[in-house]
Amino acid sequence: MSAEERRGSVIRAAMSEFAHGGYKGTSTEAIARRVGVSQPYLFRLFPNKQAIFLAASLRCIDITRQVIADAADGVPQEEKADAIANAYKKLLLDDPESLLMQMQTYVAVASAEAVGDHEFGEAVRERWQEMWDTVHLALGADVDETKTFMAYGMLVNTLFSLGYPAGHRNWEGFHDSARPA
Amino acid sequence: MSAEERRGSVIRAAMSEFAHGGYKGTSTEAIARRVGVSQPYLFRLFPNKQAIFLAASLRCIDITRQVIADAADGVPQEEKADAIANAYKKLLLDDPESLLMQMQTYVAVASAEAVGDHEFGEAVRERWQEMWDTVHLALGADVDETKTFMAYGMLVNTLFSLGYPAGHRNWEGFHDSARPA
DNA sequence: GCGGGTAGTGATTGGTCAATAACTTGTCCC
DNA sequence: GGGACAAGTTATTGACCAATCACTACCCGC
């Protein structure tokens, strides 16, 4: 297998492992085991653990952005907001690791920024902005509407992370499929 | 110093340490050093590391809830939303560790729930619900208004965590004092 | 001045982990 | 068939960490 292909599998494995364990709580050994290679080989493919985490973070945001873009594609303007919202809810249900990795990314950026490391945050912000802009354009480039839409998304993220069960009153008004089991 | 007082200082120290390092990234040694006691003594005051983290999480939510309650106290109904929003933004600026700890709590709950541990989440949800209800009552118990208000709060959390600098277009529409430096 | 309870420490243990260095295997080209 | 390069491994190192155990120091009532 070529190094580039291996890097791809490493990123996929890293997303799963980091999603559950976070940066510190995930060993490079665990990632290597999931990929099926030896642990030291990871350091031939990436300079260090941080680089693997960054790649996983960016990939996670890219996937989300793609889900949004696909959902909005070919849908009449007035239905785009619903289409994106439903696609995002479906993503959360079908692939809960995606939300976990997203949250892990946020705390990792916040922690890095807090100690003066801005490189990691810069890379994440760049991709995150692409996601924001994808939503913005799809919704007709209305600043307030985009902001409100994203705000509800972040609230869903939080309720989902906190494990609020289906039927809880905080979920009133959200579509059924947005609720965790 | 009494054990109860010590527990208080431990929780305060733990909030700072866990905020920056997360659960796995923070050693009990670091907490003990900040408190000024030996590391093994922490395990006389708390049964284990998890219990310290939980106490720090709950305290963090309590503080936020109190800030909200104080801000709404004695303010005319139509100004409460602004008063709470401004007080929350002030909290984020004055005490950034508070947001970090909040985010660490969210990922910790999500991770715990993902592996079938619901006790930690249950304790956090209980306190978080008190915070939600405090906002809900202050804003006049309108379900939709509360939800939108909280949603904007969660978006501010995310933008702040990602370290978006002041003046960035994503912050348009938010009050100046909500922007990180 | 002594007994008991409370606050607190030192030493240790069994385990984990990122990263480096040195070595091996396979393959393709000339 | 040999040389060169890419893919991959084993062994190791130096550091860190949660938790337990046995011990000490102080204070209070009597």
Short mmCIF file of N, CA and C (backbone and C1' of nucleotides) in Angstrom, two decimals, chain C residues 1-8 10 12-19 21-29:
data_model
loop_
_atom_site.label_atom_id
_atom_site.label_comp_id
_atom_site.label_asym_id
_atom_site.label_seq_id
_atom_site.Cartn_x
_atom_site.Cartn_y
_atom_site.Cartn_z
P DG C 1 2.52 15.22 82.29
"O5'" DG C 1 2.98 13.72 81.93
"C5'" DG C 1 2.21 12.65 82.40
"C4'" DG C 1 1.16 12.28 81.40
"C3'" DG C 1 1.65 12.13 79.92
"O3'" DG C 1 0.92 11.08 79.33
"C1'" DG C 1 -0.13 13.58 79.98
P DC C 2 1.49 9.57 79.57
"O5'" DC C 2 0.19 8.67 79.27
"C5'" DC C 2 -1.02 8.92 79.98
"C4'" DC C 2 -2.22 8.93 79.03
"C3'" DC C 2 -1.92 8.37 77.62
"O3'" DC C 2 -3.07 7.66 77.16
"C1'" DC C 2 -2.86 10.48 77.42
P DG C 3 -3.00 6.19 76.76
"O5'" DG C 3 -4.39 5.95 76.02
"C5'" DG C 3 -5.62 6.29 76.68
"C4'" DG C 3 -6.60 6.87 75.68
"C3'" DG C 3 -6.55 6.23 74.27
"O3'" DG C 3 -7.89 6.00 73.84
"C1'" DG C 3 -6.25 8.58 74.11
P DG C 4 -8.15 5.11 72.55
"O5'" DG C 4 -8.88 6.14 71.58
"C5'" DG C 4 -9.86 7.04 72.08
"C4'" DG C 4 -10.10 8.15 71.07
"C3'" DG C 4 -10.09 7.66 69.62
"O3'" DG C 4 -11.09 8.37 68.89
"C1'" DG C 4 -8.50 9.36 69.87
P DG C 5 -11.90 7.66 67.74
"O5'" DG C 5 -12.21 8.86 66.74
"C5'" DG C 5 -12.61 10.12 67.28
"C4'" DG C 5 -11.89 11.24 66.58
"C3'" DG C 5 -11.84 11.11 65.05
"O3'" DG C 5 -12.37 12.29 64.48
"C1'" DG C 5 -9.72 11.69 65.92
P DT C 6 -12.89 12.27 62.95
"O5'" DT C 6 -12.14 13.50 62.30
"C5'" DT C 6 -11.79 14.64 63.08
"C4'" DT C 6 -10.56 15.29 62.52
"C3'" DT C 6 -10.43 15.22 60.99
"O3'" DT C 6 -10.21 16.52 60.51
"C1'" DT C 6 -8.41 14.62 62.03
P DA C 7 -10.15 16.91 58.98
"O5'" DA C 7 -8.60 17.16 58.81
"C5'" DA C 7 -8.04 18.34 59.37
"C4'" DA C 7 -6.56 18.39 59.09
"C3'" DA C 7 -6.19 18.36 57.60
"O3'" DA C 7 -5.25 19.40 57.35
"C1'" DA C 7 -5.01 16.66 58.76
P DG C 8 -4.84 19.73 55.84
"O5'" DG C 8 -3.66 18.68 55.62
"C5'" DG C 8 -2.41 18.93 56.26
"C4'" DG C 8 -1.53 17.73 56.12
"C3'" DG C 8 -1.18 17.33 54.69
"O3'" DG C 8 0.07 17.91 54.30
"C1'" DG C 8 -1.37 15.49 56.19
P DG C 10 6.74 14.94 52.17
"O5'" DG C 10 7.16 13.40 52.18
"C5'" DG C 10 7.46 12.74 53.42
"C4'" DG C 10 8.03 11.36 53.15
"C3'" DG C 10 8.80 11.20 51.85
"O3'" DG C 10 9.89 10.29 52.07
"C1'" DG C 10 6.86 9.84 51.77
P DT C 12 11.07 3.78 48.38
"O5'" DT C 12 9.84 3.03 47.68
"C5'" DT C 12 8.81 2.48 48.52
"C4'" DT C 12 7.69 1.93 47.67
"C3'" DT C 12 8.12 1.35 46.31
"O3'" DT C 12 7.57 0.04 46.19
"C1'" DT C 12 6.28 2.83 46.05
P DT C 13 8.06 -1.01 45.14
"O5'" DT C 13 6.71 -1.67 44.58
"C5'" DT C 13 5.43 -1.34 45.14
"C4'" DT C 13 4.42 -1.38 44.03
"C3'" DT C 13 4.97 -1.97 42.72
"O3'" DT C 13 3.98 -2.78 42.13
"C1'" DT C 13 4.10 0.17 42.31
P DG C 14 4.27 -4.18 41.53
"O5'" DG C 14 3.05 -4.40 40.51
"C5'" DG C 14 1.80 -3.72 40.72
"C4'" DG C 14 1.38 -3.05 39.44
"C3'" DG C 14 1.85 -3.75 38.15
"O3'" DG C 14 0.72 -3.91 37.30
"C1'" DG C 14 2.45 -1.48 38.08
P DG C 15 0.84 -4.62 35.89
"O5'" DG C 15 0.60 -3.41 34.89
"C5'" DG C 15 -0.46 -2.48 35.17
"C4'" DG C 15 -0.21 -1.19 34.45
"C3'" DG C 15 0.19 -1.35 32.98
"O3'" DG C 15 -0.95 -1.14 32.15
"C1'" DG C 15 1.39 0.42 34.10
P DT C 16 -0.81 -1.20 30.56
"O5'" DT C 16 -0.56 0.34 30.19
"C5'" DT C 16 -1.29 1.36 30.87
"C4'" DT C 16 -0.83 2.71 30.34
"C3'" DT C 16 -0.62 2.70 28.82
"O3'" DT C 16 -1.24 3.83 28.25
"C1'" DT C 16 1.33 3.49 29.91
P DC C 17 -1.51 3.82 26.67
"O5'" DC C 17 -0.66 5.08 26.20
"C5'" DC C 17 -0.22 6.07 27.13
"C4'" DC C 17 0.95 6.83 26.55
"C3'" DC C 17 1.13 6.64 25.05
"O3'" DC C 17 1.21 7.90 24.44
"C1'" DC C 17 3.18 6.29 26.20
P DA C 18 0.89 8.07 22.87
"O5'" DA C 18 2.14 8.92 22.38
"C5'" DA C 18 2.34 10.21 22.92
"C4'" DA C 18 3.76 10.66 22.66
"C3'" DA C 18 4.14 10.80 21.19
"O3'" DA C 18 4.92 11.98 21.06
"C1'" DA C 18 5.59 9.22 22.26
P DA C 19 5.27 12.55 19.60
"O5'" DA C 19 6.72 11.94 19.37
"C5'" DA C 19 7.71 12.21 20.34
"C4'" DA C 19 8.88 11.29 20.13
"C3'" DA C 19 9.39 11.17 18.69
"O3'" DA C 19 10.68 11.76 18.62
"C1'" DA C 19 9.36 9.06 19.78
P DA C 21 17.43 9.37 16.27
"O5'" DA C 21 18.02 7.89 16.31
"C5'" DA C 21 18.01 7.15 17.53
"C4'" DA C 21 18.43 5.72 17.25
"C3'" DA C 21 19.17 5.55 15.92
"O3'" DA C 21 20.21 4.58 16.08
"C1'" DA C 21 17.27 4.19 15.92
P DA C 22 21.30 4.37 14.92
"O5'" DA C 22 21.41 2.79 14.80
"C5'" DA C 22 20.87 1.96 15.85
"C4'" DA C 22 20.29 0.70 15.24
"C3'" DA C 22 20.95 0.25 13.93
"O3'" DA C 22 21.29 -1.14 14.02
"C1'" DA C 22 18.60 0.35 13.67
P DC C 23 21.97 -1.90 12.73
"O5'" DC C 23 20.78 -2.81 12.15
"C5'" DC C 23 20.06 -3.67 13.03
"C4'" DC C 23 18.80 -4.17 12.34
"C3'" DC C 23 19.04 -4.85 10.97
"O3'" DC C 23 18.60 -6.20 11.03
"C1'" DC C 23 17.20 -3.35 10.89
P DT C 24 18.77 -7.20 9.72
"O5'" DT C 24 17.33 -7.13 9.05
"C5'" DT C 24 16.21 -7.64 9.74
"C4'" DT C 24 14.98 -7.59 8.84
"C3'" DT C 24 15.13 -8.34 7.52
"O3'" DT C 24 13.95 -9.11 7.34
"C1'" DT C 24 14.35 -6.16 7.14
P DT C 25 13.97 -10.42 6.37
"O5'" DT C 25 12.76 -10.16 5.37
"C5'" DT C 25 11.63 -9.40 5.81
"C4'" DT C 25 11.04 -8.65 4.65
"C3'" DT C 25 11.13 -9.36 3.29
"O3'" DT C 25 9.81 -9.55 2.81
"C1'" DT C 25 11.66 -7.07 3.11
P DG C 26 9.50 -10.62 1.64
"O5'" DG C 26 9.13 -9.66 0.42
"C5'" DG C 26 8.08 -8.72 0.59
"C4'" DG C 26 8.23 -7.62 -0.43
"C3'" DG C 26 8.34 -8.10 -1.90
"O3'" DG C 26 7.30 -7.50 -2.63
"C1'" DG C 26 9.95 -6.44 -1.41
P DT C 27 6.90 -8.09 -4.08
"O5'" DT C 27 7.18 -6.85 -5.03
"C5'" DT C 27 7.13 -5.52 -4.49
"C4'" DT C 27 7.86 -4.56 -5.42
"C3'" DT C 27 8.02 -5.05 -6.86
"O3'" DT C 27 7.81 -3.97 -7.73
"C1'" DT C 27 10.10 -4.45 -6.03
P DC C 28 7.09 -4.27 -9.18
"O5'" DC C 28 7.56 -3.00 -10.02
"C5'" DC C 28 7.99 -1.81 -9.33
"C4'" DC C 28 9.30 -1.32 -9.89
"C3'" DC C 28 9.51 -1.66 -11.38
"O3'" DC C 28 9.87 -0.47 -12.06
"C1'" DC C 28 11.43 -2.21 -10.12
P DC C 29 9.81 -0.43 -13.67
"O5'" DC C 29 11.24 0.18 -14.02
"C5'" DC C 29 11.87 1.05 -13.07
"C4'" DC C 29 13.39 1.02 -13.26
"C3'" DC C 29 13.85 0.87 -14.72
"O3'" DC C 29 14.86 1.82 -14.98
"C1'" DC C 29 14.92 -0.74 -13.35
#
